[in-house]
Short mmCIF file of C-alpha atoms in Angstrom, two decimals:
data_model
loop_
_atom_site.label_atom_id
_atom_site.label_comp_id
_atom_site.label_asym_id
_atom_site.label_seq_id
_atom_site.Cartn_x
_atom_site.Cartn_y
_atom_site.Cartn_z
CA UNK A 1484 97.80 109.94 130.07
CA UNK A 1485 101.11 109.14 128.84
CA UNK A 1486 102.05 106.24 125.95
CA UNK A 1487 102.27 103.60 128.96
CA UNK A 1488 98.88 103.65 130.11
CA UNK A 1489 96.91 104.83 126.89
CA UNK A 1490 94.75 101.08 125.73
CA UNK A 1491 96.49 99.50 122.62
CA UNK A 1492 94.08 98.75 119.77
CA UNK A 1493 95.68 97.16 117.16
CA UNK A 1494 93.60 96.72 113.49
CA UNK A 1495 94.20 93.81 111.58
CA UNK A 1496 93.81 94.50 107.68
CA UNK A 1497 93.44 97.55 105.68
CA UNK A 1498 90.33 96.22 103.60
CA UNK A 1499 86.41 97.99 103.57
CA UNK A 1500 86.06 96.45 107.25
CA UNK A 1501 89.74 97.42 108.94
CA UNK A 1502 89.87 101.23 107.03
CA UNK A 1503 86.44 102.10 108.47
CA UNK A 1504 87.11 100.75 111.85
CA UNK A 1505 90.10 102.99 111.59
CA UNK A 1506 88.66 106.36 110.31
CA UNK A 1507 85.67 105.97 112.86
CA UNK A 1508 88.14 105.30 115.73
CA UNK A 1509 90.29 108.38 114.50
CA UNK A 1510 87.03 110.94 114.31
CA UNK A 1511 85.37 109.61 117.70
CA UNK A 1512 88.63 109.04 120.14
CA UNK A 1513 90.90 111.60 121.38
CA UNK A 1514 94.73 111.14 121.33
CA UNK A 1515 95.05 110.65 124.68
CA UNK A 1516 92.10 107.78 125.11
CA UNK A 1517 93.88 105.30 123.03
CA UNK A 1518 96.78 104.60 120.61
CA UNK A 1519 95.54 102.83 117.34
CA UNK A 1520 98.01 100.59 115.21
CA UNK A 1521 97.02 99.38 111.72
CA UNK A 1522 98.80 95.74 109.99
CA UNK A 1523 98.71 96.34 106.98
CA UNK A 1524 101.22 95.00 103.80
CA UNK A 1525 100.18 97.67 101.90
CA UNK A 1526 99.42 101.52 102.65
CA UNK A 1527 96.35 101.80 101.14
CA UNK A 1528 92.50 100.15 100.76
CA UNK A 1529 92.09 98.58 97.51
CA UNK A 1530 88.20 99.25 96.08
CA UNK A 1531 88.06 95.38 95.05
CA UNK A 1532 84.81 95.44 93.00
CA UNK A 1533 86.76 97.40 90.35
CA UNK A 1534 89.01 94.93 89.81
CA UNK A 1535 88.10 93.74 86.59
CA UNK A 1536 87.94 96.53 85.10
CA UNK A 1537 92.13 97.17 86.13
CA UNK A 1538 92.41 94.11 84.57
CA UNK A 1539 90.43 95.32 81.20
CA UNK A 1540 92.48 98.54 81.56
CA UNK A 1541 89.23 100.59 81.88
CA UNK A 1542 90.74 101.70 85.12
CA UNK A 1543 94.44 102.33 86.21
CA UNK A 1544 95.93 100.34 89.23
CA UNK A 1545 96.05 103.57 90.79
CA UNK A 1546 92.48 104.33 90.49
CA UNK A 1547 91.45 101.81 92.62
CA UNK A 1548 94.15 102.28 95.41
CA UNK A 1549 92.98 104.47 97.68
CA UNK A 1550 96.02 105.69 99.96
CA UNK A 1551 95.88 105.42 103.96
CA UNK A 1552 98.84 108.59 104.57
CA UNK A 1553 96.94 111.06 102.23
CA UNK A 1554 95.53 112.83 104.81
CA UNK A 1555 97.54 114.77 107.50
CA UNK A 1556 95.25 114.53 109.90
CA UNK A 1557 95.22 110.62 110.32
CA UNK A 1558 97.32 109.47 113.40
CA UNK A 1559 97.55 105.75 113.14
CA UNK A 1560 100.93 104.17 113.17
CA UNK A 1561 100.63 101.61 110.13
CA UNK A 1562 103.14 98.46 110.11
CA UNK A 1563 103.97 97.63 106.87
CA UNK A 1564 103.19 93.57 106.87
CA UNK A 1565 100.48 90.89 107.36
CA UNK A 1566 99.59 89.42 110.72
CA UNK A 1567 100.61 85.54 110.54
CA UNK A 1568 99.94 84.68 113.79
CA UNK A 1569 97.66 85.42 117.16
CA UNK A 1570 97.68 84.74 120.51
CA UNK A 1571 94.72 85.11 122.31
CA UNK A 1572 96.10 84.15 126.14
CA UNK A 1573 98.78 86.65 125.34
CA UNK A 1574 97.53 89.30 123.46
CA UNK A 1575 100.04 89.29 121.26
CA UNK A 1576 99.86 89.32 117.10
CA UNK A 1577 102.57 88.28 115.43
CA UNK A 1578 103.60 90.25 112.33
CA UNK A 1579 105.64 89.54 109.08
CA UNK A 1580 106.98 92.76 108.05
CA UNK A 1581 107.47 93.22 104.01
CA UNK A 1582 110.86 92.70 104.95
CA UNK A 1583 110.45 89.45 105.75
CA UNK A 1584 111.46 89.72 109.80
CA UNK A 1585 109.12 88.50 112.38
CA UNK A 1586 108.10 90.65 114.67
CA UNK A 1587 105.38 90.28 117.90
CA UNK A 1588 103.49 93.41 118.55
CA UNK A 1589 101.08 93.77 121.97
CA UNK A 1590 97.46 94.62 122.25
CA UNK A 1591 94.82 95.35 124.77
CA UNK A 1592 92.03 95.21 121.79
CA UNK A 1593 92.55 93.27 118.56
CA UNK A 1594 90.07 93.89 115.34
CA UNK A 1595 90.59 90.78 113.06
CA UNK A 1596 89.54 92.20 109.45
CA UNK A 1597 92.36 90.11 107.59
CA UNK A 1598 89.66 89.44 104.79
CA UNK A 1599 90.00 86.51 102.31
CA UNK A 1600 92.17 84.56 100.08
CA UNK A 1601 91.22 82.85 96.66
CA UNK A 1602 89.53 79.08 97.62
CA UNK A 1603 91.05 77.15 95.85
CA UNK A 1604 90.78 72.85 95.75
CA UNK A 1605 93.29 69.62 95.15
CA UNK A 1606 92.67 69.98 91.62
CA UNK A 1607 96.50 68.69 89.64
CA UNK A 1608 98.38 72.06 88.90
CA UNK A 1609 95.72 74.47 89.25
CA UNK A 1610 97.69 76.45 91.82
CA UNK A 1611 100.79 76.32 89.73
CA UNK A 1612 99.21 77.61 86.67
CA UNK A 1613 95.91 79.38 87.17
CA UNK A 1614 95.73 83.38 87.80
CA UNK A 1615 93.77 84.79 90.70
CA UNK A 1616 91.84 88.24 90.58
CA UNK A 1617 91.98 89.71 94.30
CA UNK A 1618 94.95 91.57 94.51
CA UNK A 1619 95.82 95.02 92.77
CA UNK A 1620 99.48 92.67 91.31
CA UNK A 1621 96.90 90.37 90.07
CA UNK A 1622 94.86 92.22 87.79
CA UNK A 1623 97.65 94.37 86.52
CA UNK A 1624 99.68 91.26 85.82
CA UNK A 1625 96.51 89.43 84.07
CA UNK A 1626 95.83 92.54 81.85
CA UNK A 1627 99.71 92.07 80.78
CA UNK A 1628 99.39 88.44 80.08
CA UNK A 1629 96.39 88.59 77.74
CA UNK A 1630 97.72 91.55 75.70
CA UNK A 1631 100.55 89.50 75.74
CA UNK A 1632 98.88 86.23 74.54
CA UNK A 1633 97.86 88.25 71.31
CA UNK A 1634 101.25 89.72 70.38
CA UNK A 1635 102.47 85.87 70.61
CA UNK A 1636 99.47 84.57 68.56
CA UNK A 1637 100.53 87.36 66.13
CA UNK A 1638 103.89 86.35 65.84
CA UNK A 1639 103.55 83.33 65.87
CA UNK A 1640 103.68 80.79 62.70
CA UNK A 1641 101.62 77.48 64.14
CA UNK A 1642 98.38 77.59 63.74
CA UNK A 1643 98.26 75.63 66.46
CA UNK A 1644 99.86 77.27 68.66
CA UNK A 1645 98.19 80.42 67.72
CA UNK A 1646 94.67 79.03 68.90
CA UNK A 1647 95.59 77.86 72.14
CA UNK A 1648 97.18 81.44 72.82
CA UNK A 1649 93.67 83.04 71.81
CA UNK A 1650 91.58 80.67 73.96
CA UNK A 1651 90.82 81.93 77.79
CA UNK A 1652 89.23 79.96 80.40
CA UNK A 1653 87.82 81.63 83.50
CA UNK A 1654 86.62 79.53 86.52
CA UNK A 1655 83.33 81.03 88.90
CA UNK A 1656 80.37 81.86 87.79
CA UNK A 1657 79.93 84.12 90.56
CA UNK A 1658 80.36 87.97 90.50
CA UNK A 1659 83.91 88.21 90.22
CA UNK A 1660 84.59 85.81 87.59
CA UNK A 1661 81.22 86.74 85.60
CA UNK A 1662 82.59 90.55 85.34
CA UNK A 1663 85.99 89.20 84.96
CA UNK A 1664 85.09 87.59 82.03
CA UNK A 1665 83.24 89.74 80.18
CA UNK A 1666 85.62 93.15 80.71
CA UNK A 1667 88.53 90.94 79.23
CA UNK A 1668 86.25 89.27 76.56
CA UNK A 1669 85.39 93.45 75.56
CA UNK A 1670 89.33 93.87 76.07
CA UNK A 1671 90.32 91.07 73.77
CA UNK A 1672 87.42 92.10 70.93
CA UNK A 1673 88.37 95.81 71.02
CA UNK A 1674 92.62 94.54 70.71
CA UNK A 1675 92.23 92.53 68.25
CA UNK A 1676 90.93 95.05 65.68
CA UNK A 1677 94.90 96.17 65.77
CA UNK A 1678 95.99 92.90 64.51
CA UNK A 1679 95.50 92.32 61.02
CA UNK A 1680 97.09 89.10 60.90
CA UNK A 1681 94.89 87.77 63.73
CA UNK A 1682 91.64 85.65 62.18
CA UNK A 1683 89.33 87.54 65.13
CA UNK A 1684 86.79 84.33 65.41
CA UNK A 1685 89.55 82.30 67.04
CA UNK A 1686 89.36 84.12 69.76
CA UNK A 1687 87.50 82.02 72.71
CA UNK A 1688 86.74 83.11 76.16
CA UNK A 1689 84.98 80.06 78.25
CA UNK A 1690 83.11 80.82 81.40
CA UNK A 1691 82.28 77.27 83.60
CA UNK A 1692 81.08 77.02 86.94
CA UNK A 1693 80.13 73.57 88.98
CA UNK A 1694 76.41 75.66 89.99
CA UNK A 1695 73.50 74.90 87.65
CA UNK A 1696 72.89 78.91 87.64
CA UNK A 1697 74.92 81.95 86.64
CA UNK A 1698 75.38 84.35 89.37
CA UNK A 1699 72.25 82.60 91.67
CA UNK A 1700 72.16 85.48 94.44
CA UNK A 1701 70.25 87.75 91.14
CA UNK A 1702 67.33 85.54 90.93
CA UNK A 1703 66.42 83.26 87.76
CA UNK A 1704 65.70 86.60 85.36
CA UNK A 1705 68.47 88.33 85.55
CA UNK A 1706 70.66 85.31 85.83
CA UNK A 1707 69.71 84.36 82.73
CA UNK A 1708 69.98 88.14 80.98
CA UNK A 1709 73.55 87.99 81.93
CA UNK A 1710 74.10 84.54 80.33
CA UNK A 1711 72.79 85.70 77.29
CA UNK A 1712 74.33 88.78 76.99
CA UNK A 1713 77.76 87.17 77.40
CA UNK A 1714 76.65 84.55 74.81
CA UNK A 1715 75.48 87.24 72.40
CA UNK A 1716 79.53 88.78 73.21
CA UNK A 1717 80.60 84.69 72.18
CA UNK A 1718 81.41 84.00 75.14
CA UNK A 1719 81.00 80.09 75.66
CA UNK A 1720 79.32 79.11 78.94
CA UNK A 1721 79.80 75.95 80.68
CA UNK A 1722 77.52 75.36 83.88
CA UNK A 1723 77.65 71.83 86.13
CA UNK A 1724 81.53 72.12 84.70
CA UNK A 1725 84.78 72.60 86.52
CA UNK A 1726 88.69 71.45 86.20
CA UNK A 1727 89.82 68.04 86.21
CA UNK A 1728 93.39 69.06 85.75
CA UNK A 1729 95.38 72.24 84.82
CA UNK A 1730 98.52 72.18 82.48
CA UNK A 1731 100.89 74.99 81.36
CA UNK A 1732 99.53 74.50 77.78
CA UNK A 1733 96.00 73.04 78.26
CA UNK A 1734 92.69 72.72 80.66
CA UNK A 1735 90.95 69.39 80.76
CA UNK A 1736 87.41 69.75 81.99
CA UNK A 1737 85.27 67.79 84.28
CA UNK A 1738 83.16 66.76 81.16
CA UNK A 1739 86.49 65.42 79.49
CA UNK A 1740 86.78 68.37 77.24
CA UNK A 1741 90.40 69.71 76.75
CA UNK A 1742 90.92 73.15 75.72
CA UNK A 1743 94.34 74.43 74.36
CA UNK A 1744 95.28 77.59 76.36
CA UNK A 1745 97.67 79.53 78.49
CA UNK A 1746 95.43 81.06 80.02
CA UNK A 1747 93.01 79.97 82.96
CA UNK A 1748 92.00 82.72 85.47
CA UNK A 1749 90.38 80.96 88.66
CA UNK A 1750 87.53 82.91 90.63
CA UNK A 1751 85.70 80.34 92.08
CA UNK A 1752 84.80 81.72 95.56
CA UNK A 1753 87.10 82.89 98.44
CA UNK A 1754 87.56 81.72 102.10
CA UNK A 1755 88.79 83.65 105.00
CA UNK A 1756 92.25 84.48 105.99
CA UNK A 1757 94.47 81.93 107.27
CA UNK A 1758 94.93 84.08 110.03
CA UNK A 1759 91.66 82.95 111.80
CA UNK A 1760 92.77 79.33 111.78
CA UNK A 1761 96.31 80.59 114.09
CA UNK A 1762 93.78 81.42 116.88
CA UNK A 1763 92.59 77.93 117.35
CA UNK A 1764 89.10 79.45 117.93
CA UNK A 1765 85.16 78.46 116.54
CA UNK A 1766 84.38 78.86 113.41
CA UNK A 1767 81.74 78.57 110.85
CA UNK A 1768 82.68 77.63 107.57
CA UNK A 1769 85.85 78.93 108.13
CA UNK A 1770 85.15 81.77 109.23
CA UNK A 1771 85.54 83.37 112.60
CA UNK A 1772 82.09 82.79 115.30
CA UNK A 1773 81.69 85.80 116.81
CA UNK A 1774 78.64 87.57 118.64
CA UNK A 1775 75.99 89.86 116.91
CA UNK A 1776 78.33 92.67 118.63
CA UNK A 1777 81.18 91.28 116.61
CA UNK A 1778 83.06 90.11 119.95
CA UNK A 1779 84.93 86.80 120.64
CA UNK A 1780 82.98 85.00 123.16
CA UNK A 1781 85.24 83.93 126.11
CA UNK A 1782 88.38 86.50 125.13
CA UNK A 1783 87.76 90.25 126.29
CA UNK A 1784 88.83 92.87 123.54
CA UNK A 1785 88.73 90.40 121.13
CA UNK A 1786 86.80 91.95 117.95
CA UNK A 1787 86.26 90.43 114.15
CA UNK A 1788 84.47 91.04 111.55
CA UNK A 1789 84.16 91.34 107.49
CA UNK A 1790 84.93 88.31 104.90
CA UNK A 1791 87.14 86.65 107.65
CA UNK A 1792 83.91 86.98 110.85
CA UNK A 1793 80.81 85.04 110.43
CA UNK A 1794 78.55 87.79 111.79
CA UNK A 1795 75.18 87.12 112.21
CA UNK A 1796 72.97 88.56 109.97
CA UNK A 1797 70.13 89.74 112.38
CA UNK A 1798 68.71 91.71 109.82
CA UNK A 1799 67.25 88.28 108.16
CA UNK A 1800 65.47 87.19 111.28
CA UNK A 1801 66.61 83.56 110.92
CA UNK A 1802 68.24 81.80 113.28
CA UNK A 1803 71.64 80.62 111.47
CA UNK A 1804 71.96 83.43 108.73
CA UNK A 1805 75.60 85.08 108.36
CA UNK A 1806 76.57 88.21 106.72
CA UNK A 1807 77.69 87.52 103.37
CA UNK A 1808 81.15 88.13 102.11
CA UNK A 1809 80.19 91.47 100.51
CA UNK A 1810 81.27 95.02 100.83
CA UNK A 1811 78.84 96.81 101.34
CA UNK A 1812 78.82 94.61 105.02
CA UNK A 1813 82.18 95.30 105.50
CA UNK A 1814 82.02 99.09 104.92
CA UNK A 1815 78.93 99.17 108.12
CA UNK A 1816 80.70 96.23 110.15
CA UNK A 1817 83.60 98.74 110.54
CA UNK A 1818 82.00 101.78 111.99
CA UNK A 1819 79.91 99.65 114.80
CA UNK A 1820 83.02 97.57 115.80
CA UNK A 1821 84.88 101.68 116.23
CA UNK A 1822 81.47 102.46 118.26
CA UNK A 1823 81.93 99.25 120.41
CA UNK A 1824 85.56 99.90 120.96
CA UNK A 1825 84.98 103.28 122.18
CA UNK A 1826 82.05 101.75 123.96
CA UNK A 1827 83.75 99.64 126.14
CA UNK A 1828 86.82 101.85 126.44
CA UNK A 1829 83.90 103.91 128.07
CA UNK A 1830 82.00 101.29 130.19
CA UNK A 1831 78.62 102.07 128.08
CA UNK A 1832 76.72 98.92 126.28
CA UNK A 1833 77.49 97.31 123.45
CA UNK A 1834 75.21 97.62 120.08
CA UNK A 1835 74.55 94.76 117.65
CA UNK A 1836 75.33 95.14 113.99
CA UNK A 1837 72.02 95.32 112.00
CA UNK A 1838 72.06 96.15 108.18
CA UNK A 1839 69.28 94.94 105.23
CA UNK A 1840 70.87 93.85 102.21
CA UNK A 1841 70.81 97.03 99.76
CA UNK A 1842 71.07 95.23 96.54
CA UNK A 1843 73.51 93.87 93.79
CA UNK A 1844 75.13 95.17 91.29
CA UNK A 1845 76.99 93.09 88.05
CA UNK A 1846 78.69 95.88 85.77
CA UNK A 1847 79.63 93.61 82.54
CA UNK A 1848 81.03 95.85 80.59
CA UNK A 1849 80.17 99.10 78.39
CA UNK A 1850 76.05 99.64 78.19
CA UNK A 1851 75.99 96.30 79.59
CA UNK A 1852 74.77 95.20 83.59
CA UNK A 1853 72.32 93.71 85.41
CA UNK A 1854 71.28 95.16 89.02
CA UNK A 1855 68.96 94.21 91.27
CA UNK A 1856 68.42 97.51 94.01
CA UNK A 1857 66.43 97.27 96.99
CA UNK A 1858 64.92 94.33 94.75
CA UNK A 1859 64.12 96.21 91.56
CA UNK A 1860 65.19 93.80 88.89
CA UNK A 1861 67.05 96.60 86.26
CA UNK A 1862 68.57 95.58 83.14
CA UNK A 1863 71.07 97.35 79.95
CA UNK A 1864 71.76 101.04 80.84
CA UNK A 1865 69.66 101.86 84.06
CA UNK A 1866 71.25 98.62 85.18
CA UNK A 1867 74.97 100.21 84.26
CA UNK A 1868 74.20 103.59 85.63
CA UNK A 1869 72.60 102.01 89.04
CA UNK A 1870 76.04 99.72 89.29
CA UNK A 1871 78.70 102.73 88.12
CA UNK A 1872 76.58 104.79 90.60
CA UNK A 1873 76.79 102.35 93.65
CA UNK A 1874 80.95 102.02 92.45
CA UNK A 1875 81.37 105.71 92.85
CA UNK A 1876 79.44 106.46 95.54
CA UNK A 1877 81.34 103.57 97.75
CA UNK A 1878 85.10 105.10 96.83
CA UNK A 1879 86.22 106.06 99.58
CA UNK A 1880 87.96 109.61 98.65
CA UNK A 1881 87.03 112.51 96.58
CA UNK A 1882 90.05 111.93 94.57
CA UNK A 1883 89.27 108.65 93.88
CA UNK A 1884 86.12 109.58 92.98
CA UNK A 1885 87.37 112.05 89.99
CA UNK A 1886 90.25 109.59 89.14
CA UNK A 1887 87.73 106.66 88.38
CA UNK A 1888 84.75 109.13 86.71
CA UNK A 1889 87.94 110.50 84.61
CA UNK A 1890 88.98 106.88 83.70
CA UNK A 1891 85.09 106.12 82.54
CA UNK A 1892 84.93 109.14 80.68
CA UNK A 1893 88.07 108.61 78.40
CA UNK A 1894 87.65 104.90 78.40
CA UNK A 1895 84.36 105.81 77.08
CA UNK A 1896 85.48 108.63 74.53
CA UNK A 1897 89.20 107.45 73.44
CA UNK A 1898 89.23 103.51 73.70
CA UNK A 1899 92.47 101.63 75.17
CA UNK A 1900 95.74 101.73 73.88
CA UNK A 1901 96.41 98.41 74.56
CA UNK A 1902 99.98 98.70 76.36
CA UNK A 1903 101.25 96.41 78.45
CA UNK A 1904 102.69 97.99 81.43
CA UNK A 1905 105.65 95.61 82.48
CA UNK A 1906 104.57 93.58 84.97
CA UNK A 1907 104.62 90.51 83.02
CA UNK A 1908 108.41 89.37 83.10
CA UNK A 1909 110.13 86.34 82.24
CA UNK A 1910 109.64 84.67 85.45
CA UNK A 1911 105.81 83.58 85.09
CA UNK A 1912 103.13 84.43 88.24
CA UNK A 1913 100.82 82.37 89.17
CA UNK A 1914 98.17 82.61 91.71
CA UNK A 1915 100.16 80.65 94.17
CA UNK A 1916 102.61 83.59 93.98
CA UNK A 1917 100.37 86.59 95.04
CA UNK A 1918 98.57 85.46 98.14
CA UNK A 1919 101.60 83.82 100.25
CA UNK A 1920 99.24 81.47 101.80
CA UNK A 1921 102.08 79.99 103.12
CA UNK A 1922 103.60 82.28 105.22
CA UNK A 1923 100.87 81.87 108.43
CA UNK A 1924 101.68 79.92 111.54
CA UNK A 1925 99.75 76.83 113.43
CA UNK A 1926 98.73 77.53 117.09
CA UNK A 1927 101.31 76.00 117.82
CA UNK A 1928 103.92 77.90 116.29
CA UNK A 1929 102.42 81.26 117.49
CA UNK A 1930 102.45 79.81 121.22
CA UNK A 1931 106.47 78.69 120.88
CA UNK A 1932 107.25 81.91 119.30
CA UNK A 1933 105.25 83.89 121.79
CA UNK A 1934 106.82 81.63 124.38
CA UNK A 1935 110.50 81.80 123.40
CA UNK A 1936 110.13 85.87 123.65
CA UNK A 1937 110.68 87.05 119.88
CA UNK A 1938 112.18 85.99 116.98
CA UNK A 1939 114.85 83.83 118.18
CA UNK A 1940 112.14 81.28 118.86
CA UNK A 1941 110.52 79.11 116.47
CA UNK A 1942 109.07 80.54 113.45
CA UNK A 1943 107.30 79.09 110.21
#
């Protein structure tokens, strides 16, 4: 076959879902079957789970990001950008290169893995001064601002000012923000022990979440071991509580209490892609219907899947469950959308996607965790090694793997040096500035541009 007639499958998203829809395409098809094209802003798939600890600077960035051109024997053309725009009739995504041009790239199969943005809710200046943690930027930057927080506390002369730099406010009580907060609180306790001028009980790390329960998806038990393990740390935890209002130099709570700070991380829950609202298609929740098969009913060679797909979880035997947002889901939904692909590529059936829930892990930090395996409730250092374990295992590359067990080990032995790295500079980041959830189209807009032929048309 020559490049004319070989199928196009293009793969949206380099997350868990897109990278192993990729690598199983590359092992099972030959060259000449089908040309695959990944949309990707960045060239590689970041381990997200870890994120907290890039933030605590138990990790480096680098750790974490797991290049897609190591290997030599990968053949996927990769286009640096993110997919604004799609439309179905046409078969046609449109792309926003990191260069900022538009460009419309062809398909015969689409796999929407675009994956998830930070939720976020009409709450006055929350987007223009809260920090995010779901980008690689975002946790490096973070780590940067709270070293930085103490160096200005330490220099500074008002006492008042002082307080409100060593006061931290996270937002979600879920996984993310529950790790998030306790690797920084361990950051913050271990940093401060190189300021002598620095009165170490003013520092303040509030955890609040609007859900009556820390973390519900452990179960009661180990809900409540993680509370009071952070509360044994100091951390203060506020539950039934979220933000009125955000300010550049304060955080008034739903219960009317205002705390001093400049710092208010925000990890309350994510929601897929804008992407999936461009196709003007169902969706549950926000998230993309599709078939147990992971297809778009009514549009052939349509597939989606991951945080931005609600698959159904058939595994749970009830009617209306969905996959959770998870990753260990995304790293399975990727291989069976590949095998459907090549499936249909090869006029053989399609096979649902069927996985039982393995478990959760919560690593908080040091000896510290709470797991719950195949339903074994696990708590302290089985708990840690269980979570670490699941972490390593799940990295994608043997060099990750030595790069993170090599980051553990001196973490462990040598402690942190405490340096900020530079990506805190005088222009501030917020989370409004990481996740351009601006730059998608409406239906509309991807119909005119598709329309008009290119990128003399109407754009966003």
């Amino acid at each position: 076959m020559n490049n004319v007639t070989r199928p196009r499958i293009l793969v949206v998203g380099a997350g868990f879902a897109g990278v192993e829809c990729v690598r199983r395409l590359e092992r099972k098809l030959a060259p000449s079957e089908a040309d695959v094209t990944l949309v990707t802003p960045f060239a590689y798939q970041l381990y997200l789970p870890l994120l907290p600890q890039v933030a605590s600077g138990v990790l480096t960035p680098q750790s974490i990001a797991l290049s897609l051109r190591r290997s030599k024997k990968y053949r996927t053309r990769i286009i640096p950008g993110g997919a604004i725009g799609v439309d179905l009739k046409s078969k046609v995504c449109v792309i926003r290169t990191i260069t900022d041009q538009t460009v419309a790239e062809p398909y015969d199969y689409i796999v929407l893995a675009p994956g998830s943005v930070t939720r976020t809710f009409d709450i006055p200046g929350l987007t223009e001064h809260a920090f995010g943690m779901k980008t690689l930027a975002e946790a490096a930057y973070i780590r940067d601002h709270v070293i930085s927080q103490l160096d200005l506390a330490d220099a500074s002369q008002d006492p008042a000012e002082r307080a409100s730099r060593l006061q931290f406010v996270v937002v979600g009580g879920g996984y993310a923000g529950t790790e998030t907060a306790a690797c920084l609180q361990r950051l913050t306790h271990a940093a401060v022990k190189r300021y002598p001028r620095l009165d170490p009980s003013l520092i303040k790390w509030h955890l609040i979440d609007i859900a009556p329960r820390l973390m519900p998806e452990l179960g009661d038990k180990l809900g409540r071991s993680a509370q009071e393990i952070l509360g044994r740390r100091g951390i203060d935890i506020s539950l039934g509580v979220s933000i009125e209002k955000a300010g550049p130099n304060e955080v008034t709570f739903t219960d009317g209490r205002v705390v001093p700070t400049h710092t208010l991380i925000w990890t309350a829950g994510v929601v897929a892609s804008p992407l999936i609202a461009t196709l003007g298609a169902e969706t549950v929740r926000g998230r993309l219907a599709v078939t147990s098969e992971m297809t778009l009913r009514g549009h052939d060679g349509v597939f989606a899947l991951g945080d931005a797909a609600a698959v159904p979880d058939v595994a749970k035997g009830e009617e209306d469950a969905i996959c959770p947002p998870t990753a260990q889901h995304s790293m399975r939904q990727g291989p069976r959308v590949a095998d459907n692909i090549i499936a249909t590529l090869r006029n053989k059936p399609l096979r649902p996607y069927v996985h039982k829930d393995l478990g959760l892990v919560v690593d908080l930090g040091g000896k510290d965790a709470v797991s719950k395996p195949l339903g074994i409730e696990l708590r302290g250092l089985p708990a840690q090694v269980v979570a670490r374990g699941y972490h390593w295992s799940a990295l994608r590359t043997n060099v990750a793997k030595i790069r993170v067990l090599t980051n553990w080990t001196l973490n462990a032995v040598a402690g942190d040096d405490f340096v900020r790295t530079g990506f805190q500079t005088r222009k501030p980041m917020r989370l409004k500035d990481f996740e351009y959830s601006d730059a998608y189209m409406t239906p509309e807009q991807v119909r005119a541009y598709v329309e008009s032929g290119g990128p003399d048309g109407p754009s966003a």
